[in-house]
Coordinates of N, CA and C in Angstrom, one line a residue:
M925 N 13.3 -13.7 -16.9 CA 13.7 -14.3 -18.2 C 14.4 -13.2 -19.0
N926 N 15.4 -13.6 -19.7 CA 16.2 -12.6 -20.5 C 16.4 -13.1 -22.0
N927 N 16.8 -12.2 -22.8 CA 17.1 -12.5 -24.2 C 18.4 -11.9 -24.6
L928 N 19.3 -12.7 -25.1 CA 20.7 -12.3 -25.4 C 20.9 -12.4 -26.9
T929 N 21.5 -11.3 -27.5 CA 21.8 -11.3 -28.9 C 23.2 -10.8 -29.0
K930 N 24.0 -11.4 -29.9 CA 25.5 -11.1 -30.1 C 25.8 -10.9 -31.6
F931 N 26.7 -9.9 -31.8 CA 27.1 -9.7 -33.2 C 28.6 -9.3 -33.2
K932 N 29.2 -9.5 -34.3 CA 30.6 -9.1 -34.5 C 30.6 -7.8 -35.4
I933 N 31.2 -6.8 -35.0 CA 31.2 -5.5 -35.8 C 32.7 -5.3 -36.0
L934 N 33.1 -5.1 -37.3 CA 34.4 -4.9 -37.7 C 34.8 -3.4 -37.6
R935 N 34.7 -2.9 -36.3 CA 35.1 -1.5 -36.0 C 35.5 -1.5 -34.5
P936 N 36.4 -0.5 -34.1 CA 36.8 -0.4 -32.7 C 35.7 -0.1 -31.8
T937 N 35.8 -0.5 -30.5 CA 34.8 -0.4 -29.6 C 34.4 1.1 -29.4
D938 N 35.3 2.0 -29.5 CA 34.9 3.4 -29.3 C 34.0 3.9 -30.4
E939 N 34.2 3.4 -31.6 CA 33.3 3.8 -32.7 C 31.9 3.2 -32.5
V940 N 31.9 2.0 -32.1 CA 30.6 1.3 -31.8 C 29.8 2.1 -30.7
F941 N 30.5 2.4 -29.6 CA 30.0 3.1 -28.5 C 29.4 4.4 -28.9
E942 N 30.2 5.2 -29.7 CA 29.7 6.5 -30.1 C 28.5 6.5 -31.0
A943 N 28.4 5.4 -31.8 CA 27.2 5.2 -32.7 C 25.9 5.2 -31.8
F944 N 26.0 4.7 -30.6 CA 24.8 4.7 -29.8 C 24.6 6.0 -29.0
V945 N 25.6 6.5 -28.4 CA 25.4 7.7 -27.5 C 25.4 9.0 -28.2
D946 N 25.8 9.1 -29.4 CA 25.9 10.4 -30.2 C 24.6 10.6 -30.9
P947 N 23.7 11.5 -30.6 CA 22.5 11.7 -31.3 C 22.6 12.0 -32.8
S948 N 23.7 12.4 -33.2 CA 23.9 12.7 -34.7 C 24.2 11.4 -35.4
K949 N 24.5 10.3 -34.7 CA 24.8 9.0 -35.4 C 23.7 8.0 -35.2
I950 N 23.0 8.0 -34.1 CA 22.0 6.9 -33.9 C 20.9 6.8 -34.9
G951 N 20.6 7.9 -35.6 CA 19.6 7.8 -36.6 C 20.0 7.1 -37.9
N952 N 21.3 6.8 -38.0 CA 21.8 6.0 -39.1 C 21.6 4.5 -39.0
F953 N 21.1 4.1 -37.9 CA 20.9 2.6 -37.8 C 19.8 2.2 -36.8
W954 N 19.3 3.0 -35.9 CA 18.3 2.6 -34.9 C 17.1 3.5 -34.9
F955 N 17.1 4.4 -33.9 CA 16.0 5.3 -33.8 C 16.2 6.4 -34.9
S956 N 15.1 7.1 -35.3 CA 15.2 8.2 -36.2 C 15.9 9.4 -35.5
S957 N 15.6 9.5 -34.2 CA 16.3 10.6 -33.5 C 16.4 10.3 -32.0
S958 N 17.3 11.0 -31.3 CA 17.6 10.9 -29.9 C 17.7 12.3 -29.4
S959 N 17.1 12.6 -28.3 CA 17.0 14.0 -27.8 C 18.3 14.6 -27.4
E960 N 19.3 13.8 -26.9 CA 20.6 14.3 -26.5 C 21.5 13.1 -26.3
R961 N 22.8 13.5 -26.0 CA 23.8 12.5 -25.8 C 23.4 11.6 -24.6
W962 N 23.7 10.3 -24.8 CA 23.4 9.3 -23.7 C 24.4 9.4 -22.6
E963 N 24.0 9.8 -21.4 CA 24.9 9.8 -20.3 C 24.1 9.3 -19.1
Q964 N 24.9 8.7 -18.2 CA 24.3 8.1 -17.0 C 23.4 9.0 -16.2
G965 N 22.2 8.6 -15.8 CA 21.3 9.4 -15.1 C 20.3 10.2 -15.9
K966 N 20.5 10.3 -17.2 CA 19.6 11.1 -18.1 C 18.4 10.3 -18.5
I967 N 17.4 11.0 -18.8 CA 16.2 10.5 -19.5 C 16.2 11.0 -20.9
I968 N 16.3 10.0 -21.8 CA 16.5 10.4 -23.3 C 15.1 10.1 -24.0
T969 N 14.7 11.0 -24.8 CA 13.6 10.8 -25.7 C 14.0 10.3 -27.0
V970 N 13.5 9.1 -27.5 CA 13.9 8.6 -28.8 C 12.6 8.5 -29.6
K971 N 12.8 8.6 -30.9 CA 11.7 8.6 -31.8 C 11.9 7.6 -33.0
Y972 N 10.8 7.0 -33.4 CA 10.8 6.2 -34.6 C 9.7 7.0 -35.5
E973 N 10.2 7.8 -36.4 CA 9.3 8.6 -37.3 C 8.5 7.7 -38.1
E974 N 9.1 6.6 -38.6 CA 8.4 5.6 -39.5 C 7.1 5.0 -38.9
Y975 N 7.2 4.9 -37.6 CA 6.1 4.2 -36.8 C 5.3 5.2 -36.0
N976 N 5.6 6.5 -36.2 CA 4.9 7.6 -35.4 C 5.0 7.2 -33.9
A977 N 6.2 6.8 -33.4 CA 6.3 6.4 -32.0 C 7.4 7.2 -31.4
Q978 N 7.2 7.4 -30.1 CA 8.2 8.1 -29.3 C 8.2 7.5 -27.9
L979 N 9.3 7.4 -27.3 CA 9.4 6.8 -25.9 C 10.6 7.4 -25.2
E980 N 10.6 7.2 -23.9 CA 11.7 7.7 -23.1 C 12.4 6.5 -22.6
I981 N 13.8 6.6 -22.5 CA 14.6 5.6 -21.9 C 15.4 6.2 -20.8
E982 N 15.6 5.5 -19.7 CA 16.4 6.0 -18.6 C 17.8 5.3 -18.7
I983 N 18.8 6.2 -18.8 CA 20.2 5.6 -18.8 C 20.6 5.3 -17.4
I984 N 20.8 4.1 -17.1 CA 21.1 3.6 -15.8 C 22.6 3.6 -15.5
E985 N 23.4 3.2 -16.5 CA 24.8 3.0 -16.4 C 25.5 3.2 -17.7
I986 N 26.7 3.9 -17.6 CA 27.5 4.1 -18.8 C 29.0 3.8 -18.4
E987 N 29.6 2.9 -19.1 CA 31.1 2.7 -19.0 C 31.6 3.0 -20.4
V988 N 32.3 4.1 -20.6 CA 32.7 4.5 -22.0 C 33.4 3.4 -22.7
S989 N 32.9 3.2 -23.9 CA 33.4 2.1 -24.9 C 33.3 0.7 -24.3
K990 N 32.5 0.5 -23.3 CA 32.4 -0.9 -22.7 C 30.9 -1.3 -22.4
K991 N 30.1 -0.4 -21.9 CA 28.8 -0.8 -21.5 C 27.8 0.4 -21.5
I992 N 26.5 0.1 -21.9 CA 25.4 1.0 -21.8 C 24.3 0.2 -21.2
R993 N 23.7 0.6 -20.1 CA 22.5 0.0 -19.5 C 21.4 1.0 -19.4
F994 N 20.3 0.6 -19.9 CA 19.1 1.5 -19.9 C 17.8 0.8 -19.6
R995 N 16.8 1.5 -19.2 CA 15.5 0.9 -19.0 C 14.5 1.6 -20.0
W996 N 13.8 0.7 -20.7 CA 12.7 1.2 -21.6 C 11.7 1.9 -20.7
G997 N 11.3 3.1 -21.1 CA 10.4 3.9 -20.3 C 11.1 4.5 -19.1
A998 N 10.6 5.6 -18.7 CA 11.3 6.3 -17.6 C 10.5 6.2 -16.3
N999 N 9.5 5.3 -16.3 CA 8.6 5.1 -15.1 C 9.1 4.0 -14.2
G1000 N 10.2 3.4 -14.5 CA 10.8 2.3 -13.7 C 10.1 1.0 -13.9
E1001 N 9.3 0.8 -14.9 CA 8.6 -0.5 -15.1 C 9.0 -1.2 -16.3
G1002 N 9.8 -0.7 -17.2 CA 10.2 -1.4 -18.4 C 11.3 -2.3 -18.3
H1003 N 11.6 -3.1 -19.3 CA 12.7 -4.0 -19.3 C 14.0 -3.3 -19.2
I1004 N 15.0 -4.0 -18.7 CA 16.4 -3.4 -18.7 C 17.2 -4.0 -19.8
V1005 N 17.9 -3.1 -20.5 CA 18.7 -3.6 -21.7 C 20.2 -3.2 -21.3
T1006 N 21.1 -4.2 -21.5 CA 22.5 -4.0 -21.3 C 23.2 -4.3 -22.6
I1007 N 23.9 -3.2 -23.1 CA 24.7 -3.3 -24.3 C 26.2 -3.4 -23.8
T1008 N 26.8 -4.5 -24.1 CA 28.2 -4.7 -23.7 C 29.1 -4.8 -24.9
L1009 N 30.2 -4.1 -24.9 CA 31.1 -4.0 -26.0 C 32.4 -4.7 -25.6
K1010 N 32.9 -5.7 -26.3 CA 34.1 -6.4 -26.0 C 35.1 -6.3 -27.1
E1011 N 36.2 -5.7 -26.9 CA 37.2 -5.6 -27.9 C 37.9 -6.9 -28.2
V1012 N 37.9 -7.3 -29.4 CA 38.6 -8.5 -29.9 C 40.0 -8.2 -30.2
D1013 N 40.1 -7.1 -31.0 CA 41.4 -6.5 -31.3 C 41.1 -5.0 -31.6
H1014 N 42.0 -4.3 -32.1 CA 41.8 -2.8 -32.2 C 40.8 -2.5 -33.3
S1015 N 40.4 -3.4 -34.1 CA 39.4 -3.1 -35.2 C 38.2 -4.0 -35.2
T1016 N 38.0 -4.8 -34.1 CA 36.8 -5.7 -34.0 C 36.2 -5.7 -32.7
T1017 N 34.9 -5.6 -32.7 CA 34.1 -5.5 -31.4 C 33.0 -6.6 -31.4
I1018 N 32.9 -7.3 -30.3 CA 31.7 -8.2 -30.1 C 30.8 -7.4 -29.3
I1019 N 29.6 -7.2 -29.8 CA 28.5 -6.5 -29.1 C 27.5 -7.5 -28.6
E1020 N 27.1 -7.4 -27.4 CA 26.1 -8.2 -26.8 C 25.0 -7.3 -26.2
I1021 N 23.8 -7.7 -26.6 CA 22.6 -7.0 -26.0 C 21.8 -8.0 -25.2
L1022 N 21.6 -7.7 -24.0 CA 20.9 -8.6 -23.1 C 19.7 -7.8 -22.6
E1023 N 18.5 -8.3 -22.8 CA 17.3 -7.6 -22.4 C 16.6 -8.5 -21.3
N1024 N 16.5 -7.9 -20.1 CA 15.9 -8.6 -19.0 C 14.5 -8.1 -18.7
G1025 N 13.6 -9.0 -18.1 CA 12.3 -8.5 -17.6 C 11.2 -9.2 -18.3
F1026 N 11.4 -10.2 -19.1 CA 10.3 -11.0 -19.7 C 9.6 -11.9 -18.6
N1027 N 8.3 -11.9 -18.7 CA 7.5 -12.7 -17.7 C 7.1 -14.0 -18.4
E1028 N 7.7 -15.1 -18.1 CA 7.4 -16.4 -18.7 C 6.0 -16.9 -18.4
N1029 N 5.3 -16.3 -17.5 CA 3.9 -16.7 -17.2 C 2.9 -16.0 -18.1
E1030 N 3.3 -15.0 -18.9 CA 2.4 -14.3 -19.8 C 2.0 -15.2 -21.0
A1031 N 0.8 -15.1 -21.4 CA 0.3 -16.0 -22.5 C 1.1 -15.9 -23.8
D1032 N 1.6 -14.7 -24.1 CA 2.3 -14.4 -25.4 C 3.8 -14.4 -25.1
F1033 N 4.3 -15.0 -24.1 CA 5.7 -15.0 -23.7 C 6.6 -15.4 -24.9
V1034 N 6.3 -16.5 -25.6 CA 7.2 -16.9 -26.7 C 7.2 -15.9 -27.8
S1035 N 6.0 -15.4 -28.1 CA 5.9 -14.3 -29.2 C 6.7 -13.1 -28.8
Q1036 N 6.7 -12.7 -27.5 CA 7.5 -11.6 -27.1 C 8.9 -11.8 -27.3
L1037 N 9.4 -13.0 -26.9 CA 10.9 -13.3 -27.1 C 11.3 -13.3 -28.6
I1038 N 10.4 -13.9 -29.4 CA 10.7 -13.9 -30.9 C 10.7 -12.5 -31.4
D1039 N 9.7 -11.7 -31.1 CA 9.6 -10.3 -31.6 C 10.8 -9.5 -31.1
N1040 N 11.2 -9.7 -29.9 CA 12.3 -9.0 -29.3 C 13.6 -9.4 -30.0
K1041 N 13.9 -10.7 -30.2 CA 15.1 -11.1 -30.9 C 15.1 -10.6 -32.3
E1042 N 14.0 -10.6 -33.0 CA 13.9 -10.1 -34.3 C 14.4 -8.6 -34.4
G1043 N 13.9 -7.8 -33.4 CA 14.2 -6.4 -33.4 C 15.7 -6.2 -33.1
W1044 N 16.3 -6.9 -32.2 CA 17.7 -6.7 -31.9 C 18.6 -7.2 -33.1
V1045 N 18.2 -8.3 -33.7 CA 19.0 -8.7 -34.8 C 18.9 -7.7 -36.0
F1046 N 17.7 -7.2 -36.2 CA 17.6 -6.2 -37.3 C 18.4 -4.9 -36.9
M1047 N 18.3 -4.4 -35.7 CA 19.0 -3.2 -35.3 C 20.5 -3.4 -35.5
L1048 N 21.0 -4.6 -35.0 CA 22.5 -4.9 -35.1 C 22.9 -5.0 -36.5
S1049 N 22.1 -5.6 -37.4 CA 22.4 -5.7 -38.8 C 22.5 -4.3 -39.4
C1050 N 21.6 -3.4 -39.0 CA 21.7 -2.0 -39.5 C 22.9 -1.3 -39.0
L1051 N 23.3 -1.6 -37.7 CA 24.5 -1.0 -37.1 C 25.7 -1.5 -37.9
K1052 N 25.8 -2.8 -38.2 CA 26.9 -3.4 -39.0 C 27.0 -2.7 -40.4
G1053 N 25.9 -2.6 -41.0 CA 25.8 -2.0 -42.3 C 26.3 -0.5 -42.3
Y1054 N 25.9 0.2 -41.3 CA 26.3 1.6 -41.1 C 27.8 1.7 -40.8
L1055 N 28.3 1.0 -39.8 CA 29.7 1.2 -39.4 C 30.7 0.6 -40.3
E1056 N 30.3 -0.5 -40.9 CA 31.3 -1.2 -41.8 C 31.2 -0.8 -43.2
F1057 N 30.0 -0.4 -43.7 CA 29.9 -0.1 -45.1 C 29.3 1.3 -45.4
G1058 N 29.0 2.1 -44.4 CA 28.4 3.4 -44.6 C 27.0 3.4 -45.1
V1059 N 26.3 2.3 -44.9 CA 24.9 2.3 -45.3 C 24.0 2.8 -44.2
S1060 N 23.2 3.8 -44.4 CA 22.5 4.4 -43.3 C 21.0 4.5 -43.6
N1061 N 20.5 3.7 -44.6 CA 19.1 3.8 -44.9 C 18.4 2.4 -44.8
L1062 N 18.9 1.5 -44.0 CA 18.3 0.3 -43.7 C 17.3 0.3 -42.6
R1063 N 17.5 1.2 -41.6 CA 16.8 1.3 -40.4 C 15.3 1.3 -40.5
G1064 N 14.7 1.9 -41.4 CA 13.3 1.9 -41.5 C 12.7 0.8 -42.3
G1065 N 13.4 -0.3 -42.5 CA 13.0 -1.4 -43.4 C 12.2 -2.5 -42.7
L1066 N 12.1 -2.5 -41.4 CA 11.4 -3.6 -40.7 C 9.9 -3.3 -40.7
V1067 N 9.2 -4.3 -41.2 CA 7.7 -4.1 -41.3 C 7.0 -4.9 -40.2
K1068 N 6.2 -4.3 -39.5 CA 5.5 -5.0 -38.4 C 4.0 -5.0 -38.6
D1069 N 3.5 -5.6 -39.7 CA 2.1 -5.7 -39.9 C 1.6 -7.1 -39.7

């Protein structure tokens, strides 16, 4: 089972792509930090300082300004996330995030999907605020109590 989330970002695909892969930019909308530039085959350590959390992601595939595919966790067991960037015109990008690996036989399956969708919509809202309006302090606003 998978979960798909789409957003329109009024910026060129190369700017949207760089926001994800450049460690100096990702902290403006998603993780508080990223250990290094995202490149195919790398294991990246990302942190959420607000939640005192750290995890590794494995970069499976990169197509510059078009696609990023990674696995949550570097142990080969996490969900796979595919971020696809589609150029509408030179100043507009449709971003799609597809997360695969949900088990519909798990008791909390529906809760997992809802929680997952909430996270992606929040992150993409923060990305839109950052790239379109220069707002970089929304990222830590999601409360999970």
